[in-house]
Amino acid sequence: MTPLLAALLVGAALFGIGLYGALSQTNLVMIMMGVELMLGGAMVNLVAFWRHLHPEVYAGQMFVLIVMTVMALEAAVGFGVAIARFRAKGSVEMEEAAELRG
Amino acid sequence: MTGQLIAVAFFGLAAIGFGAGVFLTRSMVRSALALLAAMAALGGLFLALEAEFLGVLQLMMMGTEMTLMAIFMVMFMMDPGGLGQMEMTHQKRTARAAGRSGAWPRPGWRSGPGGGGGPALHQRPSCRIAPWGWRSWSA
């Protein structure tokens, strides 16, 4: 087994765990945790491919920086939604947020 | 190469274990701390893959972010300690199936040079190599 394959397996496992969490949890903050894990799995893939395919090109690291920014933004927006929801309804349970359905 | 493989396997297994622990524990504070540990393991994994800048950035950013997340957990959760044994999940079977299909490699994933049976990906009839060098698969 090569480090690339090991890293890709780790990324896939993290993505699967995050997907399970994002779909199964009812609390907004727990759903955000699942999304964070999925993005973490994507970052592992990006770093592994950068390191083992084109280590001389730093565009791969730039992609990871973009994903990190998306993670930070997701947390900021998610916490904003959580605060607004908690103020309006007193709960961040997504089972009770049926009015948000499209 | 072997040392790097050992480091990648160690930090990868730690990240997977702590990542699974996020959804296995009933205490939300423990979940946040498990996620913090998973992200720290990812930082170590980046360092093992010789991406020093990203590894240190990951450790610093995610340490702060997960600490914030733990604070929000305690603020907003009805049962942050998990002492009330509340059920906080739904559609478990669908989620489990989706997670498994997201994580599990598809049949034939080892095909290719050095892999298992079957022709290499670029030799399959369904694979086309575009003029700009990217490969695309129709199946």
mmCIF file of C-alpha atoms in Angstrom:
data_model
loop_
_atom_site.group_PDB
_atom_site.id
_atom_site.type_symbol
_atom_site.label_atom_id
_atom_site.label_comp_id
_atom_site.label_asym_id
_atom_site.label_seq_id
_atom_site.Cartn_x
_atom_site.Cartn_y
_atom_site.Cartn_z
ATOM 1 C CA MET A 1 0.000 0.000 0.000
ATOM 2 C CA THR A 2 1.319 3.416 -0.925
ATOM 3 C CA PRO A 3 0.869 6.605 1.133
ATOM 4 C CA LEU A 4 -1.352 7.946 -1.675
ATOM 5 C CA LEU A 5 -3.712 4.980 -1.437
ATOM 6 C CA ALA A 6 -3.728 5.168 2.371
ATOM 7 C CA ALA A 7 -4.551 8.878 2.276
ATOM 8 C CA LEU A 8 -7.317 8.328 -0.283
ATOM 9 C CA LEU A 9 -8.852 5.603 1.877
ATOM 10 C CA VAL A 10 -8.751 7.944 4.878
ATOM 11 C CA GLY A 11 -10.422 10.683 2.819
ATOM 12 C CA ALA A 12 -13.145 8.317 1.620
ATOM 13 C CA ALA A 13 -13.799 7.057 5.149
ATOM 14 C CA LEU A 14 -14.014 10.583 6.544
ATOM 15 C CA PHE A 15 -16.388 11.594 3.749
ATOM 16 C CA GLY A 16 -18.622 8.591 4.463
ATOM 17 C CA ILE A 17 -18.693 9.271 8.204
ATOM 18 C CA GLY A 18 -19.491 12.918 7.580
ATOM 19 C CA LEU A 19 -22.245 12.050 5.114
ATOM 20 C CA TYR A 20 -23.791 9.669 7.626
ATOM 21 C CA GLY A 21 -23.675 12.359 10.304
ATOM 22 C CA ALA A 22 -25.071 15.111 8.103
ATOM 23 C CA LEU A 23 -28.022 12.931 7.084
ATOM 24 C CA SER A 24 -28.776 11.278 10.396
ATOM 25 C CA GLN A 25 -28.469 14.080 12.950
ATOM 26 C CA THR A 26 -31.381 16.308 13.875
ATOM 27 C CA ASN A 27 -29.417 19.117 15.510
ATOM 28 C CA LEU A 28 -28.097 21.930 13.326
ATOM 29 C CA VAL A 29 -24.690 22.050 15.010
ATOM 30 C CA MET A 30 -24.280 18.268 14.650
ATOM 31 C CA ILE A 31 -25.189 18.525 10.964
ATOM 32 C CA MET A 32 -22.478 21.173 10.630
ATOM 33 C CA MET A 33 -20.028 18.754 12.228
ATOM 34 C CA GLY A 34 -20.882 16.188 9.569
ATOM 35 C CA VAL A 35 -20.294 18.732 6.810
ATOM 36 C CA GLU A 36 -16.942 19.643 8.404
ATOM 37 C CA LEU A 37 -15.901 15.997 8.302
ATOM 38 C CA MET A 38 -16.914 15.707 4.647
ATOM 39 C CA LEU A 39 -14.855 18.774 3.773
ATOM 40 C CA GLY A 40 -11.966 17.322 5.786
ATOM 41 C CA GLY A 41 -12.108 14.183 3.657
ATOM 42 C CA ALA A 42 -12.035 16.312 0.508
ATOM 43 C CA MET A 43 -8.993 18.179 1.851
ATOM 44 C CA VAL A 44 -7.138 14.909 2.496
ATOM 45 C CA ASN A 45 -7.738 13.901 -1.118
ATOM 46 C CA LEU A 46 -6.518 17.268 -2.413
ATOM 47 C CA VAL A 47 -3.341 17.204 -0.315
ATOM 48 C CA ALA A 48 -2.609 13.571 -1.237
ATOM 49 C CA PHE A 49 -3.041 14.197 -4.953
ATOM 50 C CA TRP A 50 -0.956 17.365 -4.754
ATOM 51 C CA ARG A 51 1.853 15.609 -2.890
ATOM 52 C CA HIS A 52 2.002 12.479 -5.022
ATOM 53 C CA LEU A 53 1.090 13.717 -8.488
ATOM 54 C CA HIS A 54 2.285 17.330 -8.851
ATOM 55 C CA PRO A 55 4.276 18.471 -5.794
ATOM 56 C CA GLU A 56 5.976 21.183 -7.848
ATOM 57 C CA VAL A 57 2.678 22.908 -8.682
ATOM 58 C CA TYR A 58 1.212 24.771 -5.727
ATOM 59 C CA ALA A 59 -2.284 25.047 -7.198
ATOM 60 C CA GLY A 60 -3.204 21.940 -5.197
ATOM 61 C CA GLN A 61 -2.412 23.734 -1.951
ATOM 62 C CA MET A 62 -4.465 26.686 -3.121
ATOM 63 C CA PHE A 63 -7.453 24.376 -3.542
ATOM 64 C CA VAL A 64 -6.989 23.218 0.047
ATOM 65 C CA LEU A 65 -6.871 26.841 1.209
ATOM 66 C CA ILE A 66 -10.155 27.465 -0.615
ATOM 67 C CA VAL A 67 -11.751 24.449 1.092
ATOM 68 C CA MET A 68 -10.470 25.681 4.471
ATOM 69 C CA THR A 69 -12.065 29.053 3.767
ATOM 70 C CA VAL A 70 -15.311 27.296 2.871
ATOM 71 C CA MET A 71 -15.144 25.419 6.188
ATOM 72 C CA ALA A 72 -14.708 28.646 8.126
ATOM 73 C CA LEU A 73 -17.524 30.323 6.187
ATOM 74 C CA GLU A 74 -19.788 27.337 6.706
ATOM 75 C CA ALA A 75 -19.180 27.543 10.446
ATOM 76 C CA ALA A 76 -19.830 31.297 10.518
ATOM 77 C CA VAL A 77 -23.037 31.087 8.467
ATOM 78 C CA GLY A 78 -24.190 27.987 10.358
ATOM 79 C CA PHE A 79 -23.706 29.623 13.723
ATOM 80 C CA GLY A 80 -25.536 32.710 12.439
ATOM 81 C CA VAL A 81 -28.488 30.575 11.366
ATOM 82 C CA ALA A 82 -28.369 28.728 14.683
ATOM 83 C CA ILE A 83 -28.478 31.968 16.673
ATOM 84 C CA ALA A 84 -31.355 33.337 14.577
ATOM 85 C CA ARG A 85 -33.277 30.082 14.863
ATOM 86 C CA PHE A 86 -32.681 29.839 18.603
ATOM 87 C CA ARG A 87 -33.878 33.397 19.133
ATOM 88 C CA ALA A 88 -37.002 32.853 17.043
ATOM 89 C CA LYS A 89 -38.032 29.374 18.127
ATOM 90 C CA GLY A 90 -35.873 28.496 21.142
ATOM 91 C CA SER A 91 -34.445 25.398 19.499
ATOM 92 C CA VAL A 92 -32.027 24.382 16.772
ATOM 93 C CA GLU A 93 -33.660 21.007 16.118
ATOM 94 C CA MET A 94 -34.134 20.618 12.382
ATOM 95 C CA GLU A 95 -37.138 18.302 12.876
ATOM 96 C CA GLU A 96 -39.029 21.376 14.098
ATOM 97 C CA ALA A 97 -37.957 23.536 11.137
ATOM 98 C CA ALA A 98 -40.532 22.242 8.670
ATOM 99 C CA GLU A 99 -41.204 25.765 7.385
ATOM 100 C CA LEU A 100 -37.696 25.800 5.864
ATOM 101 C CA ARG A 101 -38.688 23.094 3.368
ATOM 102 C CA GLY A 102 -38.717 24.275 -0.196
ATOM 103 C CA MET B 1 8.495 6.092 2.098
ATOM 104 C CA THR B 2 7.807 3.503 4.794
ATOM 105 C CA GLY B 3 8.036 6.086 7.547
ATOM 106 C CA GLN B 4 5.648 8.326 5.671
ATOM 107 C CA LEU B 5 3.248 5.424 5.171
ATOM 108 C CA ILE B 6 3.325 4.641 8.887
ATOM 109 C CA ALA B 7 2.712 8.294 9.764
ATOM 110 C CA VAL B 8 -0.139 8.573 7.240
ATOM 111 C CA ALA B 9 -1.708 5.358 8.538
ATOM 112 C CA PHE B 10 -1.366 6.465 12.179
ATOM 113 C CA PHE B 11 -2.863 9.917 11.715
ATOM 114 C CA GLY B 12 -5.443 8.581 9.257
ATOM 115 C CA LEU B 13 -6.672 5.916 11.656
ATOM 116 C CA ALA B 14 -6.763 8.507 14.444
ATOM 117 C CA ALA B 15 -8.811 10.849 12.240
ATOM 118 C CA ILE B 16 -11.243 8.074 11.296
ATOM 119 C CA GLY B 17 -11.574 6.890 14.900
ATOM 120 C CA PHE B 18 -12.215 10.338 16.310
ATOM 121 C CA GLY B 19 -14.480 11.172 13.356
ATOM 122 C CA ALA B 20 -16.600 8.110 14.085
ATOM 123 C CA GLY B 21 -16.563 9.055 17.757
ATOM 124 C CA VAL B 22 -18.285 12.344 16.907
ATOM 125 C CA PHE B 23 -21.499 10.469 16.116
ATOM 126 C CA LEU B 24 -21.085 7.575 18.525
ATOM 127 C CA THR B 25 -21.165 9.502 21.775
ATOM 128 C CA ARG B 26 -24.348 10.957 23.247
ATOM 129 C CA SER B 27 -22.563 13.888 24.875
ATOM 130 C CA MET B 28 -22.400 16.830 22.492
ATOM 131 C CA VAL B 29 -19.372 18.294 24.255
ATOM 132 C CA ARG B 30 -17.553 15.011 23.706
ATOM 133 C CA SER B 31 -18.651 15.159 20.070
ATOM 134 C CA ALA B 32 -17.101 18.600 19.661
ATOM 135 C CA LEU B 33 -13.884 17.467 21.347
ATOM 136 C CA ALA B 34 -13.767 14.328 19.174
ATOM 137 C CA LEU B 35 -14.135 16.514 16.091
ATOM 138 C CA LEU B 36 -11.339 18.731 17.397
ATOM 139 C CA ALA B 37 -9.133 15.632 17.776
ATOM 140 C CA ALA B 38 -10.093 14.420 14.273
ATOM 141 C CA MET B 39 -9.152 17.778 12.773
ATOM 142 C CA ALA B 40 -5.871 17.795 14.728
ATOM 143 C CA ALA B 41 -5.146 14.319 13.350
ATOM 144 C CA LEU B 42 -5.840 15.683 9.877
ATOM 145 C CA GLY B 43 -3.292 18.415 10.574
ATOM 146 C CA GLY B 44 -0.789 15.715 11.510
ATOM 147 C CA LEU B 45 -1.678 13.853 8.330
ATOM 148 C CA PHE B 46 -0.954 16.970 6.280
ATOM 149 C CA LEU B 47 2.406 17.304 8.039
ATOM 150 C CA ALA B 48 3.124 13.640 7.261
ATOM 151 C CA LEU B 49 2.330 14.353 3.607
ATOM 152 C CA GLU B 50 4.939 17.158 3.718
ATOM 153 C CA ALA B 51 2.417 19.983 3.437
ATOM 154 C CA GLU B 52 3.819 21.873 6.432
ATOM 155 C CA PHE B 53 2.012 25.158 5.834
ATOM 156 C CA LEU B 54 -1.372 23.500 5.467
ATOM 157 C CA GLY B 55 -0.767 21.227 8.446
ATOM 158 C CA VAL B 56 0.023 24.061 10.832
ATOM 159 C CA LEU B 57 -2.823 26.156 9.385
ATOM 160 C CA GLN B 58 -5.220 23.265 9.875
ATOM 161 C CA LEU B 59 -4.139 22.835 13.502
ATOM 162 C CA MET B 60 -4.554 26.529 14.277
ATOM 163 C CA MET B 61 -7.797 27.143 12.386
ATOM 164 C CA MET B 62 -9.614 24.002 13.392
ATOM 165 C CA GLY B 63 -8.502 24.283 17.017
ATOM 166 C CA THR B 64 -10.196 27.660 17.227
ATOM 167 C CA GLU B 65 -13.235 26.618 15.212
ATOM 168 C CA MET B 66 -13.947 23.447 17.153
ATOM 169 C CA THR B 67 -13.570 25.261 20.463
ATOM 170 C CA LEU B 68 -16.173 27.745 19.238
ATOM 171 C CA MET B 69 -18.354 24.829 18.190
ATOM 172 C CA ALA B 70 -18.134 23.302 21.675
ATOM 173 C CA ILE B 71 -19.234 26.621 23.190
ATOM 174 C CA PHE B 72 -22.199 26.828 20.803
ATOM 175 C CA MET B 73 -23.070 23.230 21.656
ATOM 176 C CA VAL B 74 -23.358 24.048 25.330
ATOM 177 C CA MET B 75 -25.349 27.205 24.525
ATOM 178 C CA PHE B 76 -27.931 25.729 22.176
ATOM 179 C CA MET B 77 -28.355 22.071 22.970
ATOM 180 C CA MET B 78 -31.217 20.901 25.130
ATOM 181 C CA ASP B 79 -29.059 18.120 26.554
ATOM 182 C CA PRO B 80 -25.381 18.974 25.956
ATOM 183 C CA GLY B 81 -24.074 16.402 28.422
ATOM 184 C CA GLY B 82 -26.130 13.565 26.973
ATOM 185 C CA LEU B 83 -27.480 12.670 30.427
ATOM 186 C CA GLY B 84 -31.128 12.691 29.333
ATOM 187 C CA GLN B 85 -30.602 9.902 26.766
ATOM 188 C CA MET B 86 -32.500 11.920 24.144
ATOM 189 C CA GLU B 87 -32.765 10.483 20.642
ATOM 190 C CA MET B 88 -31.050 13.007 18.363
ATOM 191 C CA THR B 89 -31.060 11.073 15.091
ATOM 192 C CA HIS B 90 -33.490 10.292 12.312
ATOM 193 C CA GLN B 91 -33.546 8.353 9.002
ATOM 194 C CA LYS B 92 -30.698 6.192 10.257
ATOM 195 C CA ARG B 93 -30.952 3.475 7.612
ATOM 196 C CA THR B 94 -30.825 5.942 4.733
ATOM 197 C CA ALA B 95 -27.945 7.807 6.334
ATOM 198 C CA ARG B 96 -26.038 4.585 6.970
ATOM 199 C CA ALA B 97 -26.515 3.435 3.375
ATOM 200 C CA ALA B 98 -25.458 6.832 2.021
ATOM 201 C CA GLY B 99 -22.391 6.952 4.258
ATOM 202 C CA ARG B 100 -21.388 3.434 3.277
ATOM 203 C CA SER B 101 -21.763 4.158 -0.428
ATOM 204 C CA GLY B 102 -19.800 7.401 0.011
ATOM 205 C CA ALA B 103 -16.896 5.702 1.768
ATOM 206 C CA TRP B 104 -16.766 2.318 0.086
ATOM 207 C CA PRO B 105 -14.584 2.052 -3.036
ATOM 208 C CA ARG B 106 -16.519 0.997 -6.115
ATOM 209 C CA PRO B 107 -15.932 -2.341 -7.853
ATOM 210 C CA GLY B 108 -12.864 -2.172 -10.051
ATOM 211 C CA TRP B 109 -11.260 0.643 -8.060
ATOM 212 C CA ARG B 110 -7.932 -1.200 -8.041
ATOM 213 C CA SER B 111 -7.837 -1.597 -11.785
ATOM 214 C CA GLY B 112 -4.873 -0.008 -13.399
ATOM 215 C CA PRO B 113 -1.087 -0.195 -13.197
ATOM 216 C CA GLY B 114 -0.103 -2.072 -10.079
ATOM 217 C CA GLY B 115 -3.697 -2.756 -9.183
ATOM 218 C CA GLY B 116 -5.894 -5.805 -9.366
ATOM 219 C CA GLY B 117 -7.569 -7.425 -12.338
ATOM 220 C CA GLY B 118 -8.959 -5.760 -15.409
ATOM 221 C CA PRO B 119 -7.393 -3.394 -17.871
ATOM 222 C CA ALA B 120 -5.907 -0.093 -16.810
ATOM 223 C CA LEU B 121 -8.408 2.743 -16.679
ATOM 224 C CA HIS B 122 -6.928 4.564 -19.652
ATOM 225 C CA GLN B 123 -7.098 1.358 -21.704
ATOM 226 C CA ARG B 124 -10.797 0.780 -21.183
ATOM 227 C CA PRO B 125 -13.035 1.405 -24.162
ATOM 228 C CA SER B 126 -15.214 3.707 -22.066
ATOM 229 C CA CYS B 127 -12.255 5.960 -21.273
ATOM 230 C CA ARG B 128 -11.409 8.861 -23.514
ATOM 231 C CA ILE B 129 -8.392 11.113 -23.257
ATOM 232 C CA ALA B 130 -9.322 14.625 -24.215
ATOM 233 C CA PRO B 131 -6.892 16.794 -26.211
ATOM 234 C CA TRP B 132 -6.053 18.812 -23.103
ATOM 235 C CA GLY B 133 -4.950 15.651 -21.298
ATOM 236 C CA TRP B 134 -7.858 15.062 -18.922
ATOM 237 C CA ARG B 135 -9.362 11.610 -18.916
ATOM 238 C CA SER B 136 -13.070 11.068 -18.862
ATOM 239 C CA TRP B 137 -15.081 7.937 -18.367
ATOM 240 C CA SER B 138 -18.505 7.320 -19.785
ATOM 241 C CA ALA B 139 -19.258 4.347 -17.522
#
